Structure formats: structure tokens, C-alpha cells
Short mmCIF file of C-alpha atoms in Angstrom, two decimals:
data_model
loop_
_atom_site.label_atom_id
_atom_site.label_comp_id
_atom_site.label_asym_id
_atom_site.label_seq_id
_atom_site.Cartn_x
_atom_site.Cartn_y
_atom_site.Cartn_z
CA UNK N 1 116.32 103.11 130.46
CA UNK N 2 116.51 103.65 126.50
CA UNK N 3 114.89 107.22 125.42
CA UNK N 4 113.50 108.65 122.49
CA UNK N 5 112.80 111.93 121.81
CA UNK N 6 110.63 113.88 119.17
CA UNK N 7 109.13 116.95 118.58
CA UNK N 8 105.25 117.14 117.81
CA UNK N 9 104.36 119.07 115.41
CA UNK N 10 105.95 119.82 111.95
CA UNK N 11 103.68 122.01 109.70
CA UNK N 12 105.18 122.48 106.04
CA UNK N 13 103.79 123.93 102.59
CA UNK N 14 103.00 121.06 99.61
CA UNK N 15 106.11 120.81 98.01
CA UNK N 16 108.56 121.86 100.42
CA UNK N 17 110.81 119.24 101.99
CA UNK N 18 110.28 117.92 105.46
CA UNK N 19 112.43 117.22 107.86
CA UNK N 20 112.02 115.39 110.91
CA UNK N 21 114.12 115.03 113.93
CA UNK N 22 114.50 112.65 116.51
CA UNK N 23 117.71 111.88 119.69
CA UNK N 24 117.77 108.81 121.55
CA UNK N 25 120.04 107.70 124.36
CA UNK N 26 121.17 104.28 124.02
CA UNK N 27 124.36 104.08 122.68
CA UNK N 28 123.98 100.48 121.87
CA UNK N 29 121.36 101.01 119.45
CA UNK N 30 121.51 98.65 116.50
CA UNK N 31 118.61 99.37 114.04
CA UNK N 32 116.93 103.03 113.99
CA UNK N 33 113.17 102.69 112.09
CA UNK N 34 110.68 105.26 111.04
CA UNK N 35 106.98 104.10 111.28
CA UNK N 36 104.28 106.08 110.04
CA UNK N 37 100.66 106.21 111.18
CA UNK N 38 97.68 107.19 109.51
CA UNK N 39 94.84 108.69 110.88
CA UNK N 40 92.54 105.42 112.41
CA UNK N 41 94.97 102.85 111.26
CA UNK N 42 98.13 101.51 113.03
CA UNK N 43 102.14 101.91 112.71
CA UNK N 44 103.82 101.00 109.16
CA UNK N 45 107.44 100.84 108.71
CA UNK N 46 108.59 103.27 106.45
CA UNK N 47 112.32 102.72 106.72
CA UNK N 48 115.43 102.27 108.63
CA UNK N 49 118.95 102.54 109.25
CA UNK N 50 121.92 100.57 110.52
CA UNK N 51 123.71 101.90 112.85
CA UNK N 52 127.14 101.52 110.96
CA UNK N 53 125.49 103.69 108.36
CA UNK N 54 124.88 107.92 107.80
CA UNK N 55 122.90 108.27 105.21
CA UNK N 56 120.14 106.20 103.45
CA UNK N 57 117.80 107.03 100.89
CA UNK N 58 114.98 105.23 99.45
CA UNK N 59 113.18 107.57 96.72
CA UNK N 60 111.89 110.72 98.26
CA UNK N 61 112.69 109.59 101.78
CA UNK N 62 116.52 110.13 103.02
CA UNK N 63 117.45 109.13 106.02
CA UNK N 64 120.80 110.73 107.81
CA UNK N 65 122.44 109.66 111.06
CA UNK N 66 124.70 110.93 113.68
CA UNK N 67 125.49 108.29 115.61
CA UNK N 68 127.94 110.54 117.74
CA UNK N 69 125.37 112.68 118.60
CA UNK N 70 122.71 110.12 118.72
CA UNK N 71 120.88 111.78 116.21
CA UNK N 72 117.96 110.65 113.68
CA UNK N 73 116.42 112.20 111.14
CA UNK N 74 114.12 111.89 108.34
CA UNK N 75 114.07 114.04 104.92
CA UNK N 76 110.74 113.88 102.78
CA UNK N 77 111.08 115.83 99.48
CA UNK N 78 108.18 117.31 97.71
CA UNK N 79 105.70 117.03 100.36
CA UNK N 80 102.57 115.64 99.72
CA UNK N 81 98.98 115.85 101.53
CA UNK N 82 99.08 112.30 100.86
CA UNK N 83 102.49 112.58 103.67
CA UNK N 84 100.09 114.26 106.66
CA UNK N 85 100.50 111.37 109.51
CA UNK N 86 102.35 110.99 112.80
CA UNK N 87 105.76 109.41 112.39
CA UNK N 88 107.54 107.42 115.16
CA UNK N 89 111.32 107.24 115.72
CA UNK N 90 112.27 104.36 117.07
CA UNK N 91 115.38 101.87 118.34
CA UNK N 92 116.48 98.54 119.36
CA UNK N 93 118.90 96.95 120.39
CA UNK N 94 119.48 94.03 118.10
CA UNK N 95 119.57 91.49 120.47
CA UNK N 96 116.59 92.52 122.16
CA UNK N 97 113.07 92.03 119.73
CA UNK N 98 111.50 95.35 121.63
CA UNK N 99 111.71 98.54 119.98
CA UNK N 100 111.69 101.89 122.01
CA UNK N 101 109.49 104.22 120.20
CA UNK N 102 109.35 108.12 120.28
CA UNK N 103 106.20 110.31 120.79
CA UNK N 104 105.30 110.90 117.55
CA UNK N 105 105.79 113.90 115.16
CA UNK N 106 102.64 115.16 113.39
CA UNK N 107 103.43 116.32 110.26
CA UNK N 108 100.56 118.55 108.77
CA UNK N 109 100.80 119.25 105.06
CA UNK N 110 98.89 121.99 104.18
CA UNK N 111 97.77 122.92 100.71
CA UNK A 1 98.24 87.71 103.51
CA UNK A 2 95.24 89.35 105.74
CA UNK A 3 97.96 91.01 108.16
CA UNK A 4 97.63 91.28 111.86
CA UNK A 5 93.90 91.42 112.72
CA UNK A 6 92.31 92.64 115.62
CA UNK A 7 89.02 92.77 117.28
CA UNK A 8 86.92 94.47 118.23
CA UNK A 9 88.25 97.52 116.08
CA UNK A 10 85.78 100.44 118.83
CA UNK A 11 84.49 99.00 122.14
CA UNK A 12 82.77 101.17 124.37
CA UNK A 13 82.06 100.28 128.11
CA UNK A 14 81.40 100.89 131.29
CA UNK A 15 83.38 100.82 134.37
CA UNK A 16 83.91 97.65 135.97
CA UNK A 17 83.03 95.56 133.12
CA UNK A 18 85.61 93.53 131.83
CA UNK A 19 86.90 94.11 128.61
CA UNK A 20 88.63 91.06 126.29
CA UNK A 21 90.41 92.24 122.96
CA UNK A 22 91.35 89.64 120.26
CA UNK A 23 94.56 89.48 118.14
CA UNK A 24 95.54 87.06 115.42
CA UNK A 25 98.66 87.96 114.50
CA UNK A 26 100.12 86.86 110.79
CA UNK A 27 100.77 83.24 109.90
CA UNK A 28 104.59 82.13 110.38
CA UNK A 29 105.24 85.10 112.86
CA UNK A 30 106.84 83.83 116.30
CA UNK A 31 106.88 87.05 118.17
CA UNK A 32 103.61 88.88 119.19
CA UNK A 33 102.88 92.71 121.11
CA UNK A 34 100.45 94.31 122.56
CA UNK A 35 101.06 97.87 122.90
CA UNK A 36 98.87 100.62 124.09
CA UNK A 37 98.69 104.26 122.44
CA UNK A 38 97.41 107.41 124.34
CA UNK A 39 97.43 111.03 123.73
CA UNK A 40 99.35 111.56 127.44
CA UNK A 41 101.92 108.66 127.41
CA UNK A 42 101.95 108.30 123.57
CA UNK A 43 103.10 104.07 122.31
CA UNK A 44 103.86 102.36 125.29
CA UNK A 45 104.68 98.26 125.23
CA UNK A 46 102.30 96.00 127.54
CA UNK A 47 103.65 92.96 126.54
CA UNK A 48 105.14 90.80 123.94
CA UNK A 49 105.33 86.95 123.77
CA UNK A 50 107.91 84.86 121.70
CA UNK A 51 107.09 80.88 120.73
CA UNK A 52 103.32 81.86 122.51
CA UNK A 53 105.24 81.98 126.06
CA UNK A 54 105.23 86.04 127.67
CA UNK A 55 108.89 87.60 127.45
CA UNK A 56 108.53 90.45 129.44
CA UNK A 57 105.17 91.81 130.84
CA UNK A 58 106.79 94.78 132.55
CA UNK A 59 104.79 97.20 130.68
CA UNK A 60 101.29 95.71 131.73
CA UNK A 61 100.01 98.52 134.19
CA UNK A 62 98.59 96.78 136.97
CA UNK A 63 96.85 92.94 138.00
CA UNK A 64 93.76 94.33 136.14
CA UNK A 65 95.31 93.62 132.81
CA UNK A 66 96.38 90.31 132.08
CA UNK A 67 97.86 88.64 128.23
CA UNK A 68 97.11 85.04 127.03
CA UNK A 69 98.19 83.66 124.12
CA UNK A 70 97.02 79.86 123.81
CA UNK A 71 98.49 79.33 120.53
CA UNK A 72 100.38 80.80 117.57
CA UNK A 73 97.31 82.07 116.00
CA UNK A 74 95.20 83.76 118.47
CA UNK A 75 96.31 85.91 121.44
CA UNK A 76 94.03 87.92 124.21
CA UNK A 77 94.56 91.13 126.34
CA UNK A 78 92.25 91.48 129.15
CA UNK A 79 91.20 94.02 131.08
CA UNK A 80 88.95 93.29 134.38
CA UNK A 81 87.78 95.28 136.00
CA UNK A 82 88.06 98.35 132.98
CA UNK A 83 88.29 102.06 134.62
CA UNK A 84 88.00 105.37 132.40
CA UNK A 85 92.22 105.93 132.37
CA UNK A 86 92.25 103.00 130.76
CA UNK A 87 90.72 104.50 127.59
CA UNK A 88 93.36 104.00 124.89
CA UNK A 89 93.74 102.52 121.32
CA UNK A 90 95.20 99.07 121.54
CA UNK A 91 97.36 97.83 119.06
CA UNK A 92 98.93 94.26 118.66
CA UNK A 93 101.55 93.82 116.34
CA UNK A 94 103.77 90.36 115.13
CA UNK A 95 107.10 89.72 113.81
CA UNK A 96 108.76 87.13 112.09
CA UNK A 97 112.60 84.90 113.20
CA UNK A 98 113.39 85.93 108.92
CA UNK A 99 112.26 89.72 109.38
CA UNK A 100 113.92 92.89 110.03
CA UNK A 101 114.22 92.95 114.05
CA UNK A 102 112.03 95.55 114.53
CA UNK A 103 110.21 95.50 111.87
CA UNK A 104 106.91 94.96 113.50
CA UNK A 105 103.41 94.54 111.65
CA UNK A 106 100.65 96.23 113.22
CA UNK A 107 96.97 95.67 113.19
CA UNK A 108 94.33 98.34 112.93
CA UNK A 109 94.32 98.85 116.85
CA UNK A 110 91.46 98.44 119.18
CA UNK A 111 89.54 101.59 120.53
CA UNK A 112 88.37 101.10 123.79
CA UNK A 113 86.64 103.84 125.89
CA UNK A 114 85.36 103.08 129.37
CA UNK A 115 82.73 105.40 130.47
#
């Protein structure tokens, strides 16, 4: 079945840019989303991608993909605490109303 | 709009009690999930129901666990009898024909621990 990876933990200074990196494995992919969750609350969607599109950006937030290498990512500039939170990769299919989510990155801001 | 709510937001338990959580998803919305979020498996979907009939309940672990939803305002996820693995947050989440596919509107999740 579909897969999506992530790694877990991203750790960057306040200020710096963060980038976070997710694969996935179904070539059929339609829409790629990034959800963030705060600590005791549940997913939001932050943004997403078509999959005829590379880039997207949305103020500090860019968005790039590689749809030949099945490749996601997600550029925050000027980190903020306010930014600490897991974020989710995820996919669907278009067709299909189920998304595949990744494990979660937990990005830690620290001061 | 009040968003997805669920209740109870904590529910602690014992084992072998049965355990109901509540969902009312947000008004208009035709599509409705229940997923369940652990550190060890991370997001994983029970569930989801389209029009208030169940889609695909491939992801509900086991006859223990069972998903109603009567109408498109209220839906329950049941868990009888409750065992300590199944200690997890609980989230429900709704989407709308208009929106995004995918994008999904979560609640605040249900935090069940079973002692």
C-alpha cells in the first residue's frame, strides 16, 4: 500500500529556516498536504501542493516538489517558537477521500 | 462555525469497561473519520463514513471497536471491552463535497487511557 515517510525530529535556532522532508510511494498521488499539530490539540492544514506543480509558497512557508523522486518538502523561514509542533506529510489520491499521513516531524525551536 | 467537536476530550478507565466517544462533526460536511494517534504507530485511519453510511472500516483493529453514525450530525466510536493497548488519542475529523479533498478538519481528539 501507499507510504509516507518522515523523519522525527528537526531541532533549529529562532530565526534560521526550517526545512522539512518527507518521500512517499504512490506514484498516483494527486494532492500532497502539510498539517500541523499543536501540543493537546488536533491536525490543521497548513498547505498543499498539486501534483502538476514544484514549487508553492504562501508567505514564510514554501513548499517544493519532486515528483520524480517522490519527494516533499516544506521550507519555514525565520523560525519562530510560535512554529514548535509536529507536522504531518501527507497524500491522496484524488479520487479516493483518505489521506495517507506520515509519522510526524517534531520541529523544536529553541530560543 | 464551532468546528468538529468531540467528547469526552480525557477519559480514563479501566479494563473491560466499555468506552463510547462522541463526534459532531461540522454542519454541511458529508464525509466523517475517526482516526487514532499513538506514539508507536503514529495517525492511523479507523474509519471514515460518507452520506452517514461506513466506506471502509479496514483500519478498525479488531470486533472490540465498532463506528455508528445515525445521522449527519452526530457519530460514535466504541470500544467494548477497552484493554490498556488501546490507550491512544482519538481524533475525528469531517470534510466537505466543496472542500479541498483532503483537506480534513479535525477536532481536539479524545484521550483515552485504560488502566
Amino acid at each position: 500500500g501507499e507510504d509516507v515517510e518522515q523523519s522525527l525530529f528537526l531541532s533549529v535556532r529562532e530565526g534560521d529556516s526550517s526545512v522539512i522532508n518527507c518521500t512517499y510511494t504512490d506514484s498516483s498521488s494527486t494532492y500532497l498536504y502539510w498539517y500541523k499539530q499543536e501540543p493537546g490539540a488536533g491536525l490543521q492544514l497548513l498547505t498543499y501542493i498539486f501534483s502538476n506543480m514544484d514549487m508553492k509558497q504562501d508567505q514564510r512557508l514554501t513548499v517544493l516538489l519532486n515528483k520524480k523522486d517522490k519527494h516533499l518538502s516544506l521550507r519555514i523561514a525565520d523560525t519562530q517558537t510560535g512554529d514548535s509542533a509536529i507536522y504531518f506529510c501527507a497524500e491522496s489520491s484524488g479520487s479516493a477521500r483518505q489521506l495517507t499521513f506520515g509519522s510526524g516531524t517534531q520541529l523544536t525551536v529553541l530560543p | 462555525d464551532a468546528g468538529v467537536i468531540q467528547s469526552p476530550r480525557h477519559e480514563v478507565t479501566e479494563m473491560g469497561q466499555e468506552v463510547t466517544l462522541r463526534c459532531k462533526p461540522i454542519s454541511g460536511h458529508n464525509s466523517l473519520f475517526w482516526y487514532r494517534q499513538t506514539m508507536m504507530r503514529g495517525l492511523e485511519l479507523l474509519i471514515y463514513f460518507n452520506n452517514n453510511v461506513p466506506i471502509d472500516d479496514s483500519g478498525m483493529p479488531e470486533d472490540r471497536f465498532s463506528a455508528k453514525m445515525p445521522n449527519a450530525s452526530f457519530s460514535t466510536l466504541k470500544i467494548q471491552p477497552s484493554e490498556p493497548r488501546d490507550s491512544a488519542v482519538y481524533f475525528c475529523a469531517s470534510l466537505g463535497d466543496r472542500g479541498l479533498t483532503g483537506e480534513l478538519f479535525f477536532g481536539e481528539g479524545s484521550r483515552l487511557t485504560v488502566l
